[in-house]
Short mmCIF file of C-alpha atoms in Angstrom, two decimals:
data_model
loop_
_atom_site.label_atom_id
_atom_site.label_comp_id
_atom_site.label_asym_id
_atom_site.label_seq_id
_atom_site.Cartn_x
_atom_site.Cartn_y
_atom_site.Cartn_z
CA MET A 1 2.69 -65.97 100.80
CA CYS A 2 2.54 -65.18 104.35
CA THR A 3 2.45 -61.88 105.94
CA LEU A 4 2.96 -59.90 109.51
CA GLU A 5 0.96 -57.30 110.79
CA LYS A 6 1.46 -55.90 114.69
CA ARG A 7 -2.27 -54.84 115.91
CA GLY A 8 -1.66 -53.09 119.78
CA ASN A 9 0.09 -56.46 121.83
CA LEU A 10 -0.64 -59.08 119.35
CA PHE A 11 1.58 -60.59 116.04
CA ILE A 12 -0.78 -61.97 112.89
CA LEU A 13 1.35 -64.32 110.28
CA THR A 14 -1.13 -64.41 107.52
CA PHE A 15 -0.97 -66.62 104.80
CA THR A 16 -2.72 -64.77 102.15
CA GLY A 17 -4.53 -65.62 98.77
CA GLU A 18 -7.54 -68.21 98.22
CA ASP A 19 -4.68 -71.31 97.52
CA GLN A 20 -3.79 -73.89 99.46
CA HIS A 21 -1.02 -72.30 101.02
CA ARG A 22 1.67 -75.12 100.38
CA PHE A 23 5.04 -74.76 101.61
CA ASN A 24 7.69 -75.07 99.14
CA PRO A 25 11.15 -73.89 100.25
CA ASN A 26 10.42 -70.17 99.58
CA VAL A 27 7.14 -70.13 102.14
CA ILE A 28 9.51 -72.41 104.96
CA GLY A 29 12.49 -69.61 104.31
CA SER A 30 9.91 -66.75 104.73
CA LEU A 31 8.12 -68.37 107.77
CA LEU A 32 11.31 -68.56 109.49
CA SER A 33 12.27 -65.56 108.68
CA LEU A 34 8.94 -63.60 109.61
CA LEU A 35 9.08 -66.09 113.19
CA SER A 36 12.23 -64.48 114.00
CA GLN A 37 10.28 -60.90 113.72
CA VAL A 38 8.62 -61.99 115.85
CA LYS A 39 11.07 -62.86 118.09
CA ALA A 40 13.00 -60.12 118.05
CA GLU A 41 10.43 -57.69 118.38
CA ALA A 42 8.64 -59.46 121.65
CA THR A 43 7.79 -58.14 124.57
CA ARG A 44 5.38 -59.32 127.97
CA GLY A 45 2.41 -58.89 126.96
CA SER A 46 3.15 -60.37 122.92
CA ALA A 47 1.00 -63.23 121.39
CA LEU A 48 1.16 -64.65 118.16
CA ILE A 49 -1.69 -65.06 116.04
CA THR A 50 -1.24 -67.51 112.60
CA GLN A 51 -4.50 -67.90 110.77
CA ALA A 52 -4.68 -67.77 106.56
CA GLN A 53 -7.80 -66.63 104.22
CA GLY A 54 -9.57 -69.25 101.89
CA LYS A 55 -10.97 -72.65 102.01
CA PHE A 56 -7.03 -74.23 103.58
CA PHE A 57 -5.04 -73.26 106.60
CA SER A 58 -2.74 -75.04 104.75
CA ASN A 59 -2.34 -78.57 102.59
CA GLY A 60 1.43 -78.93 104.13
CA PHE A 61 4.08 -79.59 101.45
CA ASP A 62 4.17 -78.95 97.67
CA LEU A 63 4.16 -82.27 96.37
CA ASP A 64 3.49 -80.95 92.72
CA TRP A 65 7.45 -78.73 92.97
CA ALA A 66 8.59 -82.39 94.70
CA GLN A 67 7.34 -84.26 91.61
CA ALA A 68 8.10 -81.25 88.89
CA ALA A 69 12.18 -83.09 90.30
CA GLY A 70 10.64 -85.36 87.33
CA SER A 71 11.97 -88.76 88.25
CA GLU A 72 10.57 -90.98 91.15
CA GLN A 73 14.10 -89.87 93.39
CA GLY A 74 14.30 -86.85 92.85
CA ALA A 75 10.99 -86.00 94.44
CA ALA A 76 11.84 -88.12 96.99
CA GLU A 77 15.03 -86.01 97.31
CA ARG A 78 13.31 -82.93 97.22
CA LEU A 79 10.40 -84.42 100.07
CA ARG A 80 12.66 -84.58 102.11
CA GLN A 81 14.48 -81.03 101.91
CA MET A 82 11.06 -79.87 102.47
CA VAL A 83 10.80 -81.85 105.68
CA ASP A 84 14.13 -80.69 106.86
CA LEU A 85 14.21 -77.04 106.00
CA PHE A 86 10.55 -77.12 108.16
CA LYS A 87 12.00 -78.66 111.48
CA PRO A 88 13.53 -75.05 112.17
CA VAL A 89 10.46 -73.82 111.19
CA ILE A 90 8.44 -76.01 114.58
CA ALA A 91 11.42 -75.59 116.88
CA ALA A 92 11.43 -71.67 116.38
CA LEU A 93 7.22 -71.86 116.50
CA LEU A 94 7.76 -73.83 120.01
CA SER A 95 11.09 -71.66 121.82
CA LEU A 96 8.68 -69.17 120.99
CA PRO A 97 9.05 -66.41 124.02
CA MET A 98 4.94 -65.74 123.89
CA PRO A 99 1.57 -67.43 123.65
CA THR A 100 0.85 -68.65 120.44
CA VAL A 101 -3.18 -69.77 118.73
CA ALA A 102 -3.64 -71.06 115.65
CA ALA A 103 -7.17 -69.72 113.94
CA ILE A 104 -8.18 -72.31 111.46
CA THR A 105 -10.88 -71.53 108.98
CA GLY A 106 -10.34 -73.89 106.86
CA HIS A 107 -8.52 -77.38 105.90
CA ALA A 108 -5.02 -77.63 107.93
CA ALA A 109 -3.63 -81.25 106.21
CA ALA A 110 0.12 -82.84 106.77
CA GLY A 111 2.24 -80.55 107.25
CA GLY A 112 -0.57 -77.87 107.53
CA PHE A 113 -1.79 -79.87 110.73
CA VAL A 114 1.37 -80.10 112.11
CA LEU A 115 2.07 -76.63 112.34
CA ALA A 116 -1.09 -75.38 113.41
CA LEU A 117 -0.17 -78.09 115.67
CA SER A 118 2.87 -76.33 116.55
CA HIS A 119 0.63 -73.56 118.31
CA ASP A 120 -0.54 -73.45 122.12
CA TYR A 121 -4.20 -72.69 121.17
CA LEU A 122 -5.80 -74.39 118.45
CA ILE A 123 -9.52 -72.71 117.64
CA MET A 124 -11.34 -74.23 114.55
CA ARG A 125 -14.54 -74.12 112.89
CA LYS A 126 -17.00 -76.09 113.23
CA ASP A 127 -19.47 -75.99 110.40
CA ARG A 128 -15.97 -76.23 107.46
CA GLY A 129 -12.75 -77.61 107.31
CA VAL A 130 -11.13 -80.67 108.38
CA LEU A 131 -7.93 -81.61 110.24
CA TYR A 132 -5.94 -84.28 108.30
CA MET A 133 -3.25 -86.16 107.89
CA SER A 134 -2.98 -87.36 104.69
CA GLU A 135 0.15 -89.35 104.86
CA VAL A 136 -1.36 -92.77 105.59
CA ASP A 137 -3.39 -92.65 102.36
CA ILE A 138 -0.38 -91.56 100.01
CA ALA A 139 1.91 -93.86 100.75
CA LEU A 140 4.59 -91.66 102.95
CA THR A 141 5.88 -92.18 106.06
CA ILE A 142 5.88 -90.00 108.80
CA PRO A 143 8.90 -87.84 109.49
CA ASP A 144 10.14 -88.56 113.14
CA TYR A 145 9.74 -84.83 114.79
CA PHE A 146 6.04 -85.22 112.69
CA ASN A 147 5.39 -88.38 115.32
CA ALA A 148 6.58 -86.94 118.42
CA LEU A 149 4.64 -84.02 118.05
CA PHE A 150 1.46 -85.47 117.83
CA ARG A 151 2.43 -88.27 120.52
CA GLU A 152 3.52 -85.49 123.43
CA LYS A 153 0.78 -83.26 122.32
CA ILE A 154 -2.03 -85.54 121.41
CA GLY A 155 -1.97 -87.64 125.15
CA ASP A 156 -5.10 -89.91 123.81
CA ALA A 157 -3.54 -92.96 121.71
CA SER A 158 -6.76 -93.86 120.09
CA VAL A 159 -6.63 -89.95 118.47
CA ARG A 160 -3.76 -90.91 117.57
CA ARG A 161 -4.02 -94.14 115.82
CA ASP A 162 -7.23 -92.37 114.07
CA PHE A 163 -4.69 -89.52 112.70
CA LEU A 164 -1.75 -91.15 111.67
CA LEU A 165 -3.29 -94.83 110.97
CA ARG A 166 -6.60 -94.17 109.66
CA GLY A 167 -6.41 -90.91 108.10
CA LEU A 168 -9.05 -89.71 109.62
CA LYS A 169 -10.58 -85.86 108.18
CA MET A 170 -12.03 -84.68 111.99
CA LYS A 171 -13.96 -82.05 111.67
CA GLY A 172 -14.15 -79.34 113.86
CA ASP A 173 -17.15 -81.07 116.70
CA GLU A 174 -15.32 -83.58 117.12
CA ALA A 175 -11.76 -82.18 117.21
CA GLU A 176 -13.02 -80.13 120.29
CA LYS A 177 -14.87 -83.21 122.09
CA ARG A 178 -11.96 -84.77 121.48
CA GLY A 179 -9.21 -82.65 122.76
CA VAL A 180 -7.62 -81.86 119.73
CA VAL A 181 -9.17 -78.30 119.61
CA GLU A 182 -8.73 -75.64 122.46
CA ALA A 183 -12.88 -74.76 120.65
CA ALA A 184 -14.84 -74.42 118.01
CA TYR A 185 -16.83 -71.63 116.79
CA GLY A 186 -19.31 -72.24 113.88
CA GLY A 187 -18.06 -69.56 110.87
CA GLU A 188 -15.46 -67.80 110.21
CA ALA A 189 -15.50 -64.92 112.07
CA GLU A 190 -16.31 -66.34 115.09
CA VAL A 191 -12.70 -68.51 114.69
CA ARG A 192 -11.15 -64.99 114.17
CA GLN A 193 -12.89 -63.00 116.46
CA ALA A 194 -11.97 -65.78 119.60
CA SER A 195 -8.63 -66.66 118.23
CA VAL A 196 -8.12 -62.44 118.88
CA ARG A 197 -10.00 -62.76 122.66
CA LEU A 198 -7.44 -65.64 123.37
CA ALA A 199 -4.92 -63.86 122.38
CA GLU A 200 -5.81 -60.90 123.75
CA ASN A 201 -6.36 -62.65 126.96
CA LEU A 202 -3.52 -64.61 127.61
CA GLY A 203 -1.52 -61.27 126.34
CA ARG A 204 -2.85 -59.72 129.38
CA ARG A 205 -0.99 -61.80 131.43
CA LYS A 206 2.21 -60.38 130.97
CA TRP A 207 3.89 -63.29 131.21
CA HIS A 208 8.13 -63.53 130.79
CA GLY A 209 8.57 -64.52 127.60
CA GLU A 210 11.74 -66.74 127.97
CA VAL A 211 9.66 -68.44 131.14
CA TYR A 212 7.77 -69.16 129.16
CA ALA A 213 9.21 -70.22 126.16
CA GLU A 214 10.74 -72.50 128.35
CA ILE A 215 7.89 -73.86 130.53
CA ARG A 216 6.89 -74.77 126.23
CA LYS A 217 9.50 -76.36 125.28
CA GLY A 218 9.77 -78.99 129.08
CA LEU A 219 6.01 -79.60 128.14
CA TYR A 220 7.24 -81.63 124.93
CA PRO A 221 11.14 -83.18 126.14
CA GLN A 222 11.15 -85.89 123.27
CA LEU A 223 10.10 -82.78 120.33
CA SER A 224 12.64 -80.27 121.65
CA ALA A 225 15.21 -83.01 122.20
CA ILE A 226 14.72 -83.77 118.68
CA LEU A 227 14.43 -80.49 117.04
CA GLY A 228 18.10 -79.57 119.59
CA LEU A 229 16.26 -76.96 121.25
CA THR A 230 18.18 -76.93 124.17
CA HIS A 231 16.53 -76.42 128.25
CA LYS A 232 17.37 -73.81 130.37
CA ALA A 233 16.10 -73.26 134.30
CA TYR A 234 15.09 -70.17 135.69
CA MET B 1 -3.24 -123.88 118.97
CA CYS B 2 -4.03 -121.06 116.03
CA SER B 3 -6.06 -121.01 112.31
CA LEU B 4 -5.18 -118.90 109.74
CA GLU B 5 -8.49 -118.54 107.00
CA LYS B 6 -8.38 -116.41 103.86
CA ARG B 7 -12.04 -114.84 103.03
CA GLY B 8 -11.98 -112.46 100.09
CA ASN B 9 -9.20 -109.29 101.55
CA LEU B 10 -9.83 -110.69 104.87
CA PHE B 11 -7.32 -113.25 106.97
CA ILE B 12 -9.45 -114.33 109.52
CA LEU B 13 -7.36 -115.86 112.78
CA THR B 14 -8.37 -117.60 115.26
CA LEU B 15 -6.88 -118.16 118.47
CA THR B 16 -7.45 -121.61 119.89
CA GLY B 17 -4.18 -122.07 121.86
CA LYS B 18 -3.90 -124.53 124.91
CA ASN B 19 -7.08 -126.10 126.00
CA VAL B 20 -10.38 -123.66 126.45
CA GLU B 21 -8.69 -120.85 127.86
CA HIS B 22 -6.49 -120.18 125.02
CA ARG B 23 -3.47 -120.26 126.74
CA LEU B 24 -0.02 -119.54 125.13
CA ASN B 25 2.89 -122.05 125.75
CA PRO B 26 6.17 -121.30 123.50
CA GLU B 27 4.57 -123.49 120.93
CA VAL B 28 1.48 -121.66 120.96
CA LEU B 29 3.12 -118.53 119.87
CA SER B 30 5.38 -119.99 117.94
CA SER B 31 2.35 -121.58 115.78
CA ILE B 32 0.42 -117.53 115.93
CA ILE B 33 3.89 -115.97 114.01
CA SER B 34 3.96 -118.19 111.68
CA ALA B 35 0.21 -118.16 110.82
CA LEU B 36 1.19 -114.05 110.51
CA SER B 37 3.86 -114.97 108.24
CA ARG B 38 1.76 -116.96 106.00
CA ALA B 39 -0.35 -113.81 105.91
CA LYS B 40 2.62 -110.79 105.31
CA ALA B 41 3.36 -112.96 102.95
CA GLU B 42 -0.19 -113.23 101.04
CA SER B 43 -1.37 -109.75 101.80
CA THR B 44 -1.78 -107.21 99.03
CA ARG B 45 -2.90 -103.52 99.30
CA GLY B 46 -6.30 -104.01 100.54
CA SER B 47 -5.99 -106.44 102.39
CA ALA B 48 -6.45 -106.74 106.44
CA LEU B 49 -6.22 -109.04 109.87
CA VAL B 50 -9.31 -109.88 112.42
CA THR B 51 -8.68 -112.31 115.12
CA VAL B 52 -10.90 -113.76 116.99
CA SER B 53 -11.22 -117.03 119.40
CA HIS B 54 -14.81 -118.98 119.88
CA GLY B 55 -15.75 -119.57 123.73
CA LYS B 56 -15.91 -117.78 127.73
CA PHE B 57 -12.44 -116.96 126.93
CA PHE B 58 -10.72 -114.77 124.72
CA CYS B 59 -7.01 -115.90 125.86
CA ASN B 60 -5.96 -115.96 129.92
CA GLY B 61 -2.17 -115.77 129.67
CA PHE B 62 0.18 -117.74 129.39
CA ASP B 63 0.07 -121.67 129.93
CA LEU B 64 1.34 -121.69 134.19
CA ASP B 65 0.86 -125.76 133.33
CA TRP B 66 3.28 -126.05 131.35
CA VAL B 67 5.24 -123.50 132.73
CA ASN B 68 5.33 -125.21 136.62
CA ALA B 69 6.27 -128.44 135.13
CA THR B 70 9.81 -128.49 135.78
CA GLY B 71 11.88 -130.07 138.71
CA SER B 72 12.74 -126.28 139.71
CA LYS B 73 11.83 -123.04 140.53
CA GLN B 74 14.98 -122.25 138.66
CA GLU B 75 13.08 -123.94 135.72
CA ALA B 76 10.10 -122.78 135.47
CA GLN B 77 11.38 -119.46 135.81
CA GLN B 78 13.78 -119.93 132.85
CA ARG B 79 9.78 -121.52 131.15
CA PHE B 80 8.64 -118.25 131.77
CA ASP B 81 10.95 -116.20 130.73
CA TYR B 82 11.45 -117.90 128.12
CA SER B 83 7.31 -117.57 127.17
CA LEU B 84 7.45 -113.90 128.25
CA ASP B 85 10.56 -113.27 124.94
CA CYS B 86 7.96 -115.47 122.39
CA LEU B 87 5.46 -113.59 123.30
CA THR B 88 7.80 -110.14 122.47
CA GLN B 89 7.99 -111.50 118.93
CA LEU B 90 4.90 -111.83 118.40
CA VAL B 91 4.15 -108.52 119.54
CA GLN B 92 6.48 -107.27 117.04
CA ALA B 93 4.91 -109.85 114.32
CA PHE B 94 1.92 -107.75 114.64
CA ILE B 95 3.23 -104.67 114.89
CA SER B 96 5.07 -105.12 111.85
CA LEU B 97 2.20 -106.89 109.60
CA PRO B 98 1.66 -104.98 106.66
CA MET B 99 -2.11 -104.43 106.70
CA PRO B 100 -4.91 -102.59 109.05
CA THR B 101 -5.62 -105.59 112.28
CA VAL B 102 -9.44 -106.19 114.04
CA ALA B 103 -8.87 -107.98 117.03
CA ALA B 104 -12.47 -108.96 118.15
CA ILE B 105 -12.84 -109.79 122.00
CA ASN B 106 -15.42 -112.87 122.69
CA GLY B 107 -14.48 -113.38 126.24
CA HIS B 108 -11.95 -113.15 128.90
CA ALA B 109 -8.63 -111.92 128.50
CA ALA B 110 -6.17 -111.99 131.14
CA ALA B 111 -2.36 -110.92 131.75
CA ALA B 112 -0.04 -111.50 128.62
CA GLY B 113 -3.78 -112.57 127.21
CA VAL B 114 -4.36 -108.54 127.55
CA VAL B 115 -1.06 -108.22 125.29
CA ILE B 116 -2.21 -109.70 122.57
CA PRO B 117 -5.70 -107.61 121.56
CA LEU B 118 -3.86 -104.46 121.92
CA CYS B 119 -1.49 -105.40 119.71
CA HIS B 120 -4.60 -104.97 117.21
CA ASP B 121 -5.43 -101.13 115.32
CA TYR B 122 -8.75 -101.33 116.30
CA VAL B 123 -9.98 -103.80 119.27
CA VAL B 124 -14.18 -104.72 119.39
CA MET B 125 -15.08 -105.97 122.97
CA ARG B 126 -18.17 -108.01 124.12
CA ARG B 127 -20.97 -105.70 125.88
CA ASP B 128 -22.52 -108.63 127.64
CA ARG B 129 -19.42 -110.73 128.65
CA GLY B 130 -15.78 -110.76 129.31
CA VAL B 131 -12.79 -108.74 131.19
CA LEU B 132 -9.66 -107.39 130.44
CA TYR B 133 -7.75 -108.43 133.58
CA VAL B 134 -4.12 -107.46 133.80
CA ASN B 135 -2.97 -109.41 137.12
CA ASP B 136 0.80 -109.17 137.37
CA LEU B 137 0.05 -106.81 140.33
CA GLU B 138 -2.30 -109.62 142.14
CA MET B 139 0.13 -112.24 141.00
CA GLY B 140 3.33 -110.72 142.47
CA LEU B 141 4.36 -110.20 139.35
CA LYS B 142 6.76 -106.51 138.26
CA ILE B 143 5.38 -105.48 134.86
CA PRO B 144 8.56 -105.67 132.65
CA GLU B 145 9.88 -101.89 131.88
CA LEU B 146 9.12 -103.05 127.77
CA TYR B 147 5.71 -103.98 128.57
CA MET B 148 4.97 -100.24 130.49
CA ALA B 149 6.31 -98.95 127.39
CA PHE B 150 3.82 -101.31 125.71
CA PHE B 151 0.82 -100.25 127.25
CA ARG B 152 1.85 -96.73 127.44
CA ALA B 153 1.86 -96.85 123.51
CA LYS B 154 -1.75 -97.44 124.10
CA THR B 155 -3.50 -95.63 126.81
CA SER B 156 -2.32 -92.81 128.85
CA GLY B 157 -3.38 -91.31 132.80
CA TRP B 158 -6.22 -91.83 134.85
CA ALA B 159 -7.19 -95.03 132.15
CA LEU B 160 -4.03 -96.61 132.15
CA ARG B 161 -3.87 -96.22 136.15
CA ASP B 162 -6.86 -98.80 135.78
CA LEU B 163 -5.67 -101.23 133.90
CA VAL B 164 -2.15 -101.74 135.69
CA LEU B 165 -1.93 -100.63 139.39
CA ARG B 166 -5.89 -101.36 139.95
CA GLY B 167 -6.10 -105.02 140.03
CA LEU B 168 -9.20 -104.54 138.12
CA LYS B 169 -11.29 -106.79 136.26
CA ILE B 170 -12.11 -104.24 133.57
CA LYS B 171 -15.69 -104.23 131.55
CA GLY B 172 -16.07 -103.52 127.52
CA GLU B 173 -18.25 -100.58 128.24
CA GLU B 174 -15.79 -99.39 130.78
CA LEU B 175 -12.71 -100.55 128.17
CA LEU B 176 -14.44 -98.15 125.49
CA LYS B 177 -14.67 -94.93 127.87
CA MET B 178 -10.71 -96.17 128.55
CA GLY B 179 -10.31 -95.02 125.29
CA ILE B 180 -8.72 -99.08 124.93
CA VAL B 181 -11.49 -100.85 123.12
CA ASP B 182 -13.22 -98.68 120.05
CA ALA B 183 -16.65 -100.22 119.78
CA VAL B 184 -18.75 -102.47 122.25
CA TYR B 185 -21.13 -105.64 121.03
CA ASP B 186 -24.08 -107.91 122.41
CA GLY B 187 -23.01 -111.50 121.65
CA GLU B 188 -20.67 -113.48 120.52
CA GLU B 189 -21.74 -113.32 116.75
CA GLY B 190 -22.62 -109.86 116.60
CA VAL B 191 -18.35 -108.95 118.33
CA ILE B 192 -16.69 -111.05 115.77
CA ASN B 193 -18.80 -109.89 112.48
CA ALA B 194 -18.73 -106.53 113.91
CA GLY B 195 -14.68 -106.82 114.07
CA MET B 196 -14.96 -108.24 110.61
CA LYS B 197 -16.71 -105.38 108.77
CA MET B 198 -14.70 -102.96 110.83
CA ALA B 199 -11.42 -104.99 108.91
CA ASP B 200 -13.74 -104.94 105.59
CA ASP B 201 -14.07 -101.61 105.95
CA LEU B 202 -10.71 -100.57 106.60
CA ALA B 203 -9.04 -102.76 103.58
CA ARG B 204 -11.01 -101.19 101.39
CA ARG B 205 -9.07 -97.78 101.97
CA LYS B 206 -6.20 -100.21 100.11
CA TRP B 207 -3.36 -98.68 101.86
CA ASP B 208 0.23 -99.67 100.62
CA GLY B 209 1.16 -102.46 103.45
CA VAL B 210 5.08 -101.27 104.27
CA VAL B 211 3.81 -97.75 104.76
CA TYR B 212 1.07 -99.12 107.32
CA ALA B 213 3.18 -100.32 109.30
CA GLU B 214 6.51 -98.23 109.40
CA ILE B 215 3.45 -95.73 110.11
CA ARG B 216 2.27 -98.40 113.22
CA LYS B 217 5.95 -98.58 114.39
CA GLY B 218 5.76 -94.56 114.70
CA LEU B 219 3.16 -95.10 116.74
CA TYR B 220 4.89 -97.87 119.53
CA SER B 221 7.75 -95.73 119.17
CA GLU B 222 8.97 -96.36 122.22
CA PHE B 223 8.59 -100.02 122.81
CA CYS B 224 10.55 -100.31 119.43
CA GLY B 225 13.15 -97.93 120.76
CA MET B 226 13.90 -100.64 123.80
CA LEU B 227 14.01 -103.21 120.86
CA GLY B 228 16.41 -101.54 118.63
CA ILE B 229 13.41 -101.86 115.75
CA ALA B 230 14.12 -98.98 113.47
CA SER B 231 11.76 -97.21 111.43
CA LYS B 232 12.25 -97.09 108.18
CA ALA B 233 11.70 -94.01 106.47
CA ILE B 234 9.13 -93.88 103.12
CA GLY B 235 9.60 -90.35 100.62
CA THR B 236 8.20 -91.40 97.69
CA PRO B 237 3.95 -90.09 97.55
CA LYS B 238 2.25 -92.28 95.29
CA LEU B 239 -0.49 -89.49 94.33
#
């Protein structure tokens, strides 16, 4: 599932185990409460790293659970539920009062990519793992807040088109070149080390967490509005 | 006007418009919209559309001879506004087409003529001939808010500024750097073959056309929002 660990000023959220780290209502609930905990324990100098074990960062929503509903209608309903339940997770990340880093050591697809993209900085492997929006390939439309996230986080229209309309599986070196991730490194250990280094450097700036969150929300006004996040002035 | 041909899974739309500059008037625009309706009606999984034209021009914009062939300035303005409405309808038809689309630009595209290639999912262009020229500024015309939203869906930052605010005639290589075209090729045959090959490759993905069109609309969300075209949610994964 997912665990939370504190290492000095760093909060480390880990998807444990060798599975695809898919999101079903239980996992989503767990994520939400861990992020609440992070927010409650935040101080100046805090930073968050989200990471995963195994071949996958996360492959998105638990479609097996959706299909287990037994009918097409039931599956669509369960999928809708997960899309709705997941929204507060993205809202929590977008309003987290500290810098956030996603350490992507495996595949990040659909909801999993969306989770990673909701962080301030993305670090990825060069040699393994892809970023992929699978929706077009499995005939699913894109939820509104996913779309807003892509629109406001990814400035390059052809990159947005390549992810959403082309179902491109983007490797680390291309992702770095096209500005989707901050940096790509040649192995799992390097990615983890670089993420820790980055998070520590950001933490060392000792930014006022609430102000940091407000500035972040201001970068993504449409997404913030869709997520129901209000803007405060300092 | 235009012609629509089916070759295997590919719909090939050839723009001929009015005269060698392939200019657009309501009749021409209407005929292209009809062609797209036919493509939509005959579409299946694995369909794709490629839009081409031949000669020195891809499309040089509105048929200003038709616009100005009236008794008064007022009537001319009405004809211009009407042309713009027809263009907007065409853009909507392209954006809701249930299949991937590629534009192969063999020559100059100016003013309203720039909008047509940009309605496509992918654009390939000649390296050795042809420019894109958004000349509204030079003509003393304000770009309508709706079309600013359209351009904002395709590009941003300095590239957007250079496209609309600088009166530039932009060649293929530069447009490639700006991220507005996807690839450049030499010669008319070169670019048209490349366009068809790209469309073929995309068709091979056999995407669900209805879902594809809905996802595409999301990429033009500001534009669609201004026109009141809501996106439909489709939530049954085909695994």
